CSV table of C-alpha atoms in Angstrom, one decimal:
chain,number,residue,atom,x,y,z
A,1,MET,CA,-29.8,-3.2,-18.1
A,2,SER,CA,-32.0,-4.5,-15.2
A,3,GLN,CA,-30.6,-5.1,-11.8
A,4,GLU,CA,-30.9,-8.8,-12.2
A,5,GLU,CA,-29.1,-8.8,-15.5
A,6,LEU,CA,-26.3,-6.5,-14.2
A,7,LEU,CA,-25.8,-8.7,-11.1
A,8,GLN,CA,-25.7,-11.8,-13.3
A,9,ASP,CA,-23.2,-10.1,-15.5
A,10,ILE,CA,-21.0,-9.0,-12.5
A,11,ARG,CA,-21.2,-12.5,-11.0
A,12,SER,CA,-20.1,-14.1,-14.3
A,13,HIS,CA,-16.5,-12.9,-13.8
A,14,GLY,CA,-14.4,-12.0,-10.8
A,15,TYR,CA,-16.0,-9.5,-8.5
A,16,TRP,CA,-16.0,-7.9,-5.1
A,17,ARG,CA,-18.9,-8.1,-2.7
A,18,VAL,CA,-18.8,-5.5,0.1
A,19,GLU,CA,-21.1,-5.3,3.1
A,20,VAL,CA,-20.8,-2.6,5.7
A,21,HIS,CA,-23.1,-1.9,8.6
A,22,SER,CA,-23.3,-1.4,12.3
A,23,THR,CA,-23.4,-4.4,14.6
A,24,ASP,CA,-26.5,-2.8,16.1
A,25,TYR,CA,-29.5,-2.9,13.7
A,26,GLN,CA,-31.7,0.2,13.6
A,27,SER,CA,-34.1,0.3,10.8
A,28,ASN,CA,-34.3,4.1,10.2
A,29,ARG,CA,-30.9,5.6,10.6
A,30,LEU,CA,-31.3,7.3,7.2
A,31,SER,CA,-34.9,8.3,6.9
A,32,SER,CA,-34.9,10.1,3.6
A,33,ARG,CA,-33.4,10.1,0.2
A,34,ALA,CA,-31.8,13.5,1.0
A,35,ALA,CA,-30.1,12.0,4.0
A,36,MET,CA,-28.8,9.1,2.0
A,37,GLN,CA,-27.5,11.3,-0.8
A,38,ASP,CA,-25.9,13.7,1.6
A,39,LEU,CA,-24.1,10.8,3.2
A,40,LEU,CA,-22.9,9.4,-0.1
A,41,ASN,CA,-21.7,12.8,-1.2
A,42,ARG,CA,-19.5,13.0,1.9
A,43,ALA,CA,-18.4,9.4,2.0
A,44,THR,CA,-17.5,8.7,-1.7
A,45,VAL,CA,-13.8,8.3,-2.1
A,46,SER,CA,-12.1,9.9,-5.1
A,47,LEU,CA,-8.4,9.1,-5.0
A,48,ARG,CA,-7.9,8.1,-8.6
A,49,GLY,CA,-9.7,8.4,-11.9
A,50,TRP,CA,-12.7,6.3,-10.9
A,51,PRO,CA,-14.4,6.9,-7.5
A,52,TYR,CA,-15.5,4.4,-4.9
A,53,PRO,CA,-18.4,3.9,-5.3
A,54,TYR,CA,-19.6,5.3,-8.7
A,55,TYR,CA,-22.2,7.7,-7.4
A,56,ARG,CA,-24.2,10.3,-9.3
A,57,ALA,CA,-27.2,11.5,-7.5
A,58,GLU,CA,-29.2,11.9,-10.7
A,59,GLU,CA,-28.5,8.3,-11.7
A,60,THR,CA,-29.8,6.7,-8.5
A,61,THR,CA,-33.2,5.1,-7.7
A,62,TYR,CA,-35.0,5.4,-4.4
A,63,ASN,CA,-37.8,3.3,-3.1
A,64,ALA,CA,-38.2,4.5,0.5
A,65,LYS,CA,-36.2,1.5,1.8
A,66,TRP,CA,-33.0,1.9,-0.1
A,67,LEU,CA,-31.2,4.1,-2.6
A,68,GLU,CA,-29.5,2.2,-5.4
A,69,GLY,CA,-27.1,2.9,-8.1
A,70,GLN,CA,-25.5,1.0,-10.9
A,71,VAL,CA,-23.0,1.4,-13.8
A,72,SER,CA,-22.3,-0.8,-16.8
A,73,TRP,CA,-19.9,1.1,-19.0
A,74,ASP,CA,-16.8,-0.2,-20.8
A,75,TYR,CA,-15.3,-2.7,-18.3
A,76,PHE,CA,-16.9,-1.0,-15.3
A,77,ARG,CA,-19.6,-2.9,-13.5
A,78,GLU,CA,-21.1,-1.8,-10.2
A,79,TYR,CA,-24.3,-2.3,-8.4
A,80,TRP,CA,-24.9,-0.9,-4.9
A,81,ARG,CA,-27.5,-0.2,-2.3
A,82,LEU,CA,-27.6,2.1,0.7
A,83,TYR,CA,-30.4,1.0,3.0
A,84,GLU,CA,-32.4,3.1,5.5
A,85,SER,CA,-30.7,1.2,8.3
A,86,GLY,CA,-27.3,2.5,7.0
A,87,GLN,CA,-26.3,-0.9,5.6
A,88,TRP,CA,-24.1,-0.6,2.5
A,89,LEU,CA,-24.0,-3.4,0.0
A,90,HIS,CA,-21.9,-3.3,-3.1
A,91,TYR,CA,-21.1,-5.6,-6.0
A,92,LEU,CA,-18.1,-4.4,-8.0
A,93,GLY,CA,-16.8,-6.2,-11.1
A,94,LEU,CA,-13.1,-6.8,-11.7
A,95,ARG,CA,-11.7,-5.5,-14.9
A,96,GLY,CA,-9.0,-8.2,-15.3
A,97,ALA,CA,-11.2,-10.6,-17.2
A,98,ARG,CA,-13.3,-8.0,-19.1
A,99,ILE,CA,-10.4,-6.5,-21.0
A,100,SER,CA,-8.4,-8.4,-23.6
A,101,ARG,CA,-4.9,-9.3,-22.7
A,102,GLU,CA,-3.6,-7.1,-25.5
A,103,ARG,CA,-5.4,-4.0,-24.1
A,104,LEU,CA,-4.6,-4.8,-20.5
A,105,PHE,CA,-0.9,-5.2,-21.2
A,106,GLN,CA,-0.5,-2.6,-23.9
A,107,GLY,CA,2.9,-2.6,-25.4
A,108,ARG,CA,4.1,-5.6,-23.5
A,109,SER,CA,5.9,-8.3,-25.4
A,110,PRO,CA,5.6,-11.1,-24.8
A,111,LEU,CA,2.2,-11.0,-23.1
A,112,PRO,CA,1.8,-12.9,-19.8
A,113,PRO,CA,0.5,-16.5,-20.0
A,114,GLN,CA,-3.2,-16.8,-20.8
A,115,HIS,CA,-5.3,-17.0,-17.7
A,116,THR,CA,-9.0,-16.5,-16.9
A,117,GLY,CA,-8.3,-13.0,-15.6
A,118,TYR,CA,-5.5,-10.8,-14.1
A,119,LEU,CA,-5.5,-9.0,-10.8
A,120,HIS,CA,-3.2,-6.0,-10.4
A,121,VAL,CA,-1.6,-6.0,-7.0
A,122,ARG,CA,-2.1,-2.3,-6.4
A,123,GLY,CA,-4.8,-1.1,-8.8
A,124,ASP,CA,-7.2,-4.0,-8.3
A,125,VAL,CA,-6.4,-5.1,-4.7
A,126,LEU,CA,-4.6,-2.7,-2.5
A,127,PHE,CA,-6.2,0.5,-3.8
A,128,THR,CA,-9.7,-1.1,-3.8
A,129,PHE,CA,-9.4,-2.2,-0.2
A,130,THR,CA,-8.1,1.2,0.7
A,131,GLU,CA,-11.0,2.9,-0.9
A,132,ILE,CA,-13.5,0.5,0.6
A,133,LEU,CA,-12.1,1.0,4.1
A,134,ARG,CA,-12.0,4.8,3.6
A,135,PHE,CA,-15.6,4.7,2.4
A,136,ALA,CA,-16.5,2.8,5.6
A,137,VAL,CA,-14.8,5.6,7.6
A,138,GLY,CA,-17.0,8.1,5.7
A,139,LEU,CA,-20.1,6.1,6.6
A,140,ALA,CA,-18.9,6.0,10.2
A,141,GLN,CA,-18.4,9.7,10.2
A,142,GLY,CA,-22.0,10.0,9.0
A,143,GLY,CA,-23.1,8.3,12.1
A,144,VAL,CA,-24.7,5.2,10.6
A,145,LEU,CA,-22.3,2.6,11.9
A,146,ASP,CA,-22.4,3.4,15.7
A,147,PRO,CA,-21.2,1.9,17.9
A,148,THR,CA,-19.3,-0.7,16.1
A,149,ALA,CA,-18.8,-1.2,12.4
A,150,PHE,CA,-19.0,-4.5,10.7
A,151,VAL,CA,-17.1,-4.8,7.4
A,152,SER,CA,-17.2,-7.8,5.1
A,153,ILE,CA,-15.2,-7.8,1.9
A,154,GLN,CA,-15.4,-10.8,-0.4
A,155,LEU,CA,-13.6,-11.5,-3.6
A,156,HIS,CA,-15.4,-14.0,-5.8
A,157,ASN,CA,-14.7,-16.0,-9.0
A,158,THR,CA,-11.0,-15.4,-9.2
A,159,LYS,CA,-9.9,-19.0,-9.8
A,160,ASP,CA,-7.2,-19.0,-12.4
A,161,TYR,CA,-6.7,-15.3,-12.1
A,162,MET,CA,-3.1,-14.3,-12.2
A,163,LEU,CA,-1.6,-11.7,-9.9
A,164,VAL,CA,0.4,-9.0,-11.7
A,165,GLU,CA,2.8,-6.6,-10.1
A,166,GLY,CA,2.3,-4.1,-12.8
A,167,PHE,CA,0.9,-4.1,-16.3
A,168,GLU,CA,4.3,-3.0,-17.6
A,169,ARG,CA,6.3,-5.7,-15.7
A,170,PHE,CA,5.6,-9.0,-14.1
A,171,PHE,CA,6.6,-11.0,-11.1
A,172,PRO,CA,9.5,-13.3,-11.7
A,173,HIS,CA,7.1,-16.1,-10.8
A,174,GLU,CA,3.5,-16.8,-11.7
A,175,TYR,CA,1.0,-16.4,-8.8
A,176,VAL,CA,-2.3,-17.8,-9.7
A,177,ASN,CA,-5.4,-18.5,-7.6
A,178,GLN,CA,-6.0,-22.2,-7.7
A,179,SER,CA,-9.2,-22.1,-5.5
A,180,ASP,CA,-12.7,-21.4,-6.5
A,181,ARG,CA,-13.6,-20.5,-2.9
A,182,PRO,CA,-14.5,-16.8,-2.3
A,183,ILE,CA,-11.9,-14.9,-0.3
A,184,GLU,CA,-13.8,-13.4,2.5
A,185,GLN,CA,-12.5,-11.1,5.2
A,186,GLN,CA,-14.6,-9.6,8.0
A,187,TYR,CA,-13.7,-7.0,10.6
A,188,LYS,CA,-15.6,-5.5,13.5
A,189,LEU,CA,-14.2,-2.3,14.8
A,190,PRO,CA,-15.5,0.5,17.1
A,191,VAL,CA,-16.2,3.4,14.9
A,192,SER,CA,-13.9,5.6,17.0
A,193,GLU,CA,-11.0,3.4,15.9
A,194,LEU,CA,-11.9,2.9,12.3
A,195,SER,CA,-10.3,5.9,10.8
A,196,ALA,CA,-7.0,5.3,12.6
A,197,VAL,CA,-6.7,1.8,11.3
A,198,ALA,CA,-8.4,1.9,7.9
A,199,ASP,CA,-5.3,2.1,5.7
A,200,GLN,CA,-3.3,-0.4,7.7
A,201,THR,CA,-6.3,-2.8,7.7
A,202,ALA,CA,-6.6,-2.4,3.9
A,203,LEU,CA,-2.9,-3.3,3.6
A,204,GLU,CA,-3.4,-6.4,5.8
A,205,MET,CA,-6.5,-7.5,3.9
A,206,SER,CA,-4.6,-7.1,0.6
A,207,VAL,CA,-1.7,-9.3,1.9
A,208,ARG,CA,-4.2,-12.0,2.8
A,209,VAL,CA,-5.5,-12.0,-0.8
A,210,PHE,CA,-2.0,-12.2,-2.2
A,211,GLU,CA,-1.3,-15.1,0.0
A,212,VAL,CA,-4.3,-17.0,-1.5
A,213,PHE,CA,-2.6,-16.4,-4.9
A,214,GLY,CA,0.6,-17.8,-3.5
A,215,TRP,CA,2.5,-14.6,-3.1
A,216,ILE,CA,3.8,-14.0,0.4
A,217,PRO,CA,5.1,-10.4,0.2
A,218,SER,CA,8.4,-9.9,1.9
A,219,GLU,CA,8.8,-7.1,4.5
A,220,ALA,CA,10.4,-5.0,1.7
A,221,ALA,CA,7.5,-5.6,-0.6
A,222,VAL,CA,5.0,-4.7,2.1
A,223,ARG,CA,6.9,-1.5,2.7
A,224,THR,CA,6.7,-0.7,-1.0
A,225,LEU,CA,3.0,-1.4,-1.0
A,226,GLU,CA,2.7,0.9,2.0
A,227,GLU,CA,4.5,3.7,0.1
A,228,ASP,CA,2.3,3.2,-2.9
A,229,GLN,CA,-0.8,3.3,-0.7
A,230,LYS,CA,0.5,6.6,0.8
A,231,LYS,CA,0.9,8.0,-2.7
A,232,LEU,CA,-2.7,7.0,-3.5
A,233,VAL,CA,-4.2,8.6,-0.4
A,234,GLU,CA,-2.1,11.7,-0.8
A,235,ARG,CA,-3.2,11.8,-4.5
A,236,ARG,CA,0.3,11.7,-5.7
A,237,LEU,CA,-0.2,8.8,-8.2
B,1,MET,CA,19.9,-7.8,8.4
B,2,PRO,CA,17.0,-8.3,5.8
B,3,ASN,CA,16.2,-11.9,4.9
B,4,THR,CA,17.0,-13.4,1.5
B,5,VAL,CA,13.5,-12.8,0.2
B,6,ASP,CA,13.8,-9.1,1.0
B,7,LEU,CA,17.3,-8.9,-0.6
B,8,GLN,CA,15.9,-10.5,-3.7
B,9,PHE,CA,13.0,-8.1,-3.8
B,10,TYR,CA,15.3,-5.1,-3.5
B,11,ILE,CA,17.2,-6.2,-6.6
B,12,GLN,CA,14.2,-7.4,-8.7
B,13,HIS,CA,12.1,-4.4,-7.9
B,14,ARG,CA,14.0,-2.4,-10.5
B,15,ARG,CA,12.7,1.0,-9.6
B,16,GLU,CA,13.9,3.3,-6.9
B,17,GLU,CA,11.6,4.0,-4.0
B,18,ARG,CA,11.7,6.4,-1.2
B,19,TYR,CA,13.5,3.9,0.9
B,20,LEU,CA,15.4,2.2,-1.9
B,21,GLU,CA,18.3,3.7,-3.8
B,22,TYR,CA,20.2,2.0,-6.6
B,23,LYS,CA,23.9,2.6,-7.4
B,24,CYS,CA,25.9,1.4,-10.3
B,25,SER,CA,28.7,-1.1,-9.8
B,26,MET,CA,31.6,0.6,-8.2
B,27,MET,CA,34.6,0.3,-6.0
B,28,TRP,CA,34.4,1.8,-2.5
B,29,THR,CA,38.1,2.2,-2.1
B,30,GLY,CA,40.1,4.8,-4.1
B,31,ASN,CA,37.0,6.6,-5.4
B,32,ASP,CA,35.8,9.6,-3.4
B,33,VAL,CA,32.9,10.3,-5.8
B,34,THR,CA,31.5,6.9,-4.8
B,35,LYS,CA,32.0,7.7,-1.2
B,36,VAL,CA,30.2,11.0,-1.4
B,37,LYS,CA,27.3,9.5,-3.3
B,38,VAL,CA,26.8,6.6,-0.9
B,39,ALA,CA,27.3,8.8,2.1
B,40,LYS,CA,24.6,11.1,0.9
B,41,ALA,CA,22.2,8.2,0.4
B,42,MET,CA,23.0,6.7,3.8
B,43,MET,CA,22.5,10.0,5.7
B,44,ALA,CA,19.2,10.5,3.8
B,45,MET,CA,18.0,7.0,4.6
B,46,SER,CA,18.8,7.3,8.2
B,47,ASN,CA,16.5,10.3,8.5
B,48,LEU,CA,13.6,8.3,7.1
B,49,SER,CA,11.1,6.4,9.3
B,50,ASN,CA,12.3,2.7,9.2
B,51,GLY,CA,15.5,3.7,7.4
B,52,GLY,CA,16.3,2.5,3.9
B,53,VAL,CA,18.4,0.4,1.6
B,54,VAL,CA,21.1,1.1,-0.9
B,55,VAL,CA,21.8,-1.5,-3.5
B,56,VAL,CA,25.1,-1.3,-5.4
B,57,GLY,CA,25.4,-3.3,-8.6
B,58,MET,CA,22.4,-2.0,-10.6
B,59,LYS,CA,22.4,-0.3,-14.0
B,60,GLU,CA,20.0,2.4,-15.1
B,61,LEU,CA,18.7,1.4,-18.5
B,62,GLU,CA,16.6,4.5,-19.0
B,63,ARG,CA,15.4,7.2,-16.6
B,64,GLY,CA,13.9,5.4,-13.6
B,65,VAL,CA,14.2,1.9,-15.1
B,66,TRP,CA,17.0,-0.2,-13.5
B,67,GLN,CA,18.3,-3.7,-14.1
B,68,PRO,CA,20.6,-6.0,-12.1
B,69,ASP,CA,24.1,-5.6,-13.4
B,70,GLY,CA,26.3,-7.3,-10.8
B,71,MET,CA,29.7,-6.4,-9.3
B,72,SER,CA,33.1,-8.0,-9.6
B,73,GLU,CA,34.6,-9.8,-6.6
B,74,GLN,CA,37.0,-7.0,-6.1
B,75,GLN,CA,34.2,-4.4,-6.1
B,76,VAL,CA,32.2,-6.4,-3.6
B,77,MET,CA,35.2,-6.9,-1.3
B,78,SER,CA,35.9,-3.1,-1.3
B,79,PHE,CA,32.6,-2.5,0.5
B,80,ASN,CA,33.9,-3.2,4.0
B,81,HIS,CA,31.7,-2.2,6.9
B,82,ASP,CA,34.5,-0.6,9.0
B,83,ASP,CA,35.8,1.4,6.0
B,84,ILE,CA,32.4,2.7,5.1
B,85,ALA,CA,31.6,3.5,8.7
B,86,GLN,CA,34.8,5.4,9.2
B,87,TRP,CA,34.3,7.5,6.1
B,88,VAL,CA,30.6,8.1,6.4
B,89,ASN,CA,30.6,8.8,10.1
B,90,ASP,CA,33.4,11.2,9.8
B,91,CYS,CA,30.9,13.3,7.8
B,92,ALA,CA,27.7,12.4,9.8
B,93,VAL,CA,26.6,13.3,13.2
B,94,PRO,CA,25.2,11.4,15.1
B,95,SER,CA,26.7,8.3,13.4
B,96,VAL,CA,24.7,6.5,10.7
B,97,GLN,CA,23.9,2.9,11.9
B,98,PHE,CA,23.9,0.4,9.1
B,99,GLU,CA,24.8,-3.2,8.0
B,100,VAL,CA,26.5,-4.3,4.8
B,101,GLU,CA,25.9,-7.6,3.1
B,102,SER,CA,26.9,-9.0,-0.2
B,103,PHE,CA,24.3,-11.0,-2.0
B,104,GLU,CA,24.2,-13.2,-5.1
B,105,LEU,CA,21.3,-13.5,-7.4
B,106,ASP,CA,21.2,-15.3,-10.8
B,107,GLY,CA,25.0,-15.3,-10.9
B,108,ASN,CA,25.4,-11.6,-10.2
B,109,ARG,CA,26.8,-10.2,-7.0
B,110,PHE,CA,25.5,-7.1,-5.2
B,111,VAL,CA,26.2,-5.1,-2.1
B,112,ILE,CA,23.2,-4.2,0.1
B,113,ILE,CA,23.6,-1.5,2.7
B,114,LYS,CA,20.7,-1.5,5.1
B,115,VAL,CA,20.5,1.8,6.9
B,116,ARG,CA,18.7,2.1,10.2
B,117,GLU,CA,16.4,5.0,11.2
B,118,PHE,CA,18.2,7.5,13.5
B,119,ASP,CA,18.0,6.8,17.2
B,120,ARG,CA,17.1,10.1,18.9
B,121,ILE,CA,18.4,13.0,16.8
B,122,PRO,CA,18.3,13.3,13.0
B,123,VAL,CA,21.6,12.8,11.2
B,124,VAL,CA,23.3,16.0,10.0
B,125,CYS,CA,26.2,16.3,7.6
B,126,ARG,CA,29.1,18.0,9.4
B,127,ARG,CA,31.8,18.0,6.7
B,128,GLN,CA,32.0,20.0,3.4
B,129,LYS,CA,33.4,17.8,0.6
B,130,THR,CA,33.4,18.3,-3.1
B,131,VAL,CA,34.7,15.6,-5.4
B,132,GLY,CA,34.2,15.4,-9.1
B,133,GLY,CA,31.0,17.4,-9.2
B,134,GLU,CA,29.5,15.6,-6.2
B,135,ASP,CA,29.4,17.4,-2.9
B,136,LEU,CA,28.5,17.0,0.7
B,137,ARG,CA,27.3,20.2,2.4
B,138,ALA,CA,28.3,20.9,6.0
B,139,GLY,CA,25.2,21.6,8.0
B,140,ALA,CA,22.8,20.0,5.5
B,141,VAL,CA,20.2,17.5,6.6
B,142,TYR,CA,19.9,14.9,3.9
B,143,PHE,CA,16.5,13.4,3.2
B,144,ARG,CA,14.5,11.5,0.6
B,145,SER,CA,11.3,13.4,-0.2
B,146,ASN,CA,8.0,11.9,-0.8
B,147,ARG,CA,7.8,13.8,-4.1
B,148,LYS,CA,11.1,12.9,-5.6
B,149,HIS,CA,13.2,9.8,-4.8
B,150,GLU,CA,16.5,11.6,-4.5
B,151,SER,CA,18.9,11.9,-1.6
B,152,ALA,CA,19.3,15.7,-1.2
B,153,PRO,CA,19.4,18.3,1.5
B,154,ILE,CA,16.0,19.2,2.9
B,155,SER,CA,14.7,22.1,0.9
B,156,SER,CA,11.0,22.1,1.7
B,157,ASP,CA,9.0,22.9,4.8
B,158,GLU,CA,6.9,19.8,4.2
B,159,ASP,CA,10.0,17.5,4.4
B,160,MET,CA,11.3,19.4,7.4
B,161,ARG,CA,8.0,19.0,9.2
B,162,GLU,CA,8.0,15.3,8.5
B,163,LEU,CA,11.4,14.9,10.0
B,164,ILE,CA,10.7,17.0,13.0
B,165,GLU,CA,7.5,15.0,13.6
B,166,LEU,CA,9.4,11.8,13.4
B,167,ALA,CA,12.0,13.0,15.9
B,168,VAL,CA,9.4,14.4,18.3
B,169,ASP,CA,7.4,11.1,18.1
B,170,LYS,CA,10.6,9.1,18.9
B,171,GLY,CA,11.4,11.4,21.7
B,172,VAL,CA,7.9,11.2,23.2
B,173,ALA,CA,7.9,7.4,22.8
B,174,GLN,CA,11.2,7.0,24.5
B,175,GLU,CA,10.1,9.3,27.3
B,176,ILE,CA,6.9,7.3,27.8
B,177,LYS,CA,8.9,4.1,27.9
B,178,ARG,CA,11.2,5.5,30.5
B,179,LEU,CA,8.3,6.7,32.7
B,180,ARG,CA,6.7,3.3,32.4
B,181,GLU,CA,9.9,1.6,33.4
B,182,LEU,CA,10.1,3.9,36.4
B,183,GLY,CA,6.5,3.1,37.2
B,184,LEU,CA,5.5,6.7,37.0
B,185,ILE,CA,2.7,6.0,34.4
B,186,PRO,CA,0.6,2.8,34.1
B,187,ALA,CA,1.5,0.0,31.8
B,188,GLU,CA,0.1,0.0,28.3
B,189,PRO,CA,-3.6,-0.5,28.2
B,190,GLN,CA,-4.8,-3.8,26.9
B,191,PRO,CA,-7.2,-3.7,23.9
B,192,HIS,CA,-10.7,-4.2,25.2
B,193,ALA,CA,-12.6,-7.3,24.1
B,194,GLU,CA,-14.8,-6.6,21.1
B,195,PRO,CA,-18.5,-7.4,21.9
B,196,GLU,CA,-20.1,-9.9,19.6
B,197,ALA,CA,-22.6,-8.6,17.2
B,198,ARG,CA,-26.1,-9.3,18.3
B,199,GLU,CA,-27.4,-12.3,16.3
B,200,SER,CA,-30.7,-10.5,15.8
B,201,SER,CA,-29.0,-7.5,14.2
B,202,ALA,CA,-27.1,-9.7,11.8
B,203,LEU,CA,-30.4,-11.4,10.9
B,204,ASN,CA,-32.1,-8.1,10.4
B,205,TYR,CA,-29.4,-6.9,8.0
B,206,ALA,CA,-29.6,-10.2,6.1
B,207,GLN,CA,-33.4,-10.0,5.8
B,208,GLU,CA,-33.1,-6.4,4.6
B,209,ARG,CA,-30.7,-7.5,1.8
B,210,GLU,CA,-33.3,-10.0,0.5
B,211,GLY,CA,-30.7,-12.6,-0.4
B,212,LEU,CA,-28.4,-10.1,-2.2
């Protein structure tokens, strides 16, 4: 599948768009493919079955300006670029509209109401934000975000997606995104602070997404999310 | 005390968490097995960062899956703060700080015990009690581990380290606060203003992406 076709496919459903770079543009922070691959080897986050990003050195393409990678397998869709400047750009498809309801909610009866897609509170939102922010920490540790990191995370095409608390059980109420506007969040943080606040920032960003869907998590719910996030980062899931 | 949304969440969550323990419907009075179970949970919660919550009135359907069951008026009334405090704090040192509230959801009543994190020193059990197969161990430090959501005496170095770190952090924070109040160290530094990203940098990055 060509890059254009893959991007078109990703954009045809709900997807993430992630942009991470320094606030200070320098065109040649990563001057070779080896430097880019080395950075990705160190920064890739593997906390659950599927890493962030999907990166296999042998499956990447390099054109002297950027290294790119892509995957289109089962319900996984990704396209990413790491530029010479250290800029990271990533399009990541959501699974919740690419899998049938029956497969997504295996064994559940009755199935949840029919919606365009489904967004899992932890698996799709909290854990993804956590991985993205931790990946940004990895980039920062590789020195490509100095002195201040800019992180933009957008969630697109999730109108009529329903928020699910778990595939095995649902919220007592239906939380559905009624808006077709992208949910965009941006942060600028000195790289020295990034690693200290990454997980907390991921949690806060997740809560903002939930609010768009109409779910305002209580203090207790936030605490539970925090515990689940801890389990993820300690690989206890 | 937690707000209504939180109370509702605790009941509807239906699975125990590190900070959340469910108990079946029971009377507080006249039942020492209940008292031992609840005391153990409360001591363990008080040794957690941010404390924890015990919900009475749940029913375990299968292992790890709980559903709201509700309590009778008599059972709810038996969970009186002073009675619980007297019994639990006879076994705990320093005292466990907590609040008790009854809550109704979908026609069912529950008792919610919100336990606060210890103040300065972790809570230790000081009385040996064995009732109907349940026991409190004198000298034990009850805790809820990250690995298993169960109120039990600390048995791993990892849990002990976590508790010690919490106690040390609290001690240090209190000492810093005291020194600040005495004017012996400067007030908390204000976060510095984040410089705006240079417009030209943003433009360069956008050009580099070629519209992607």
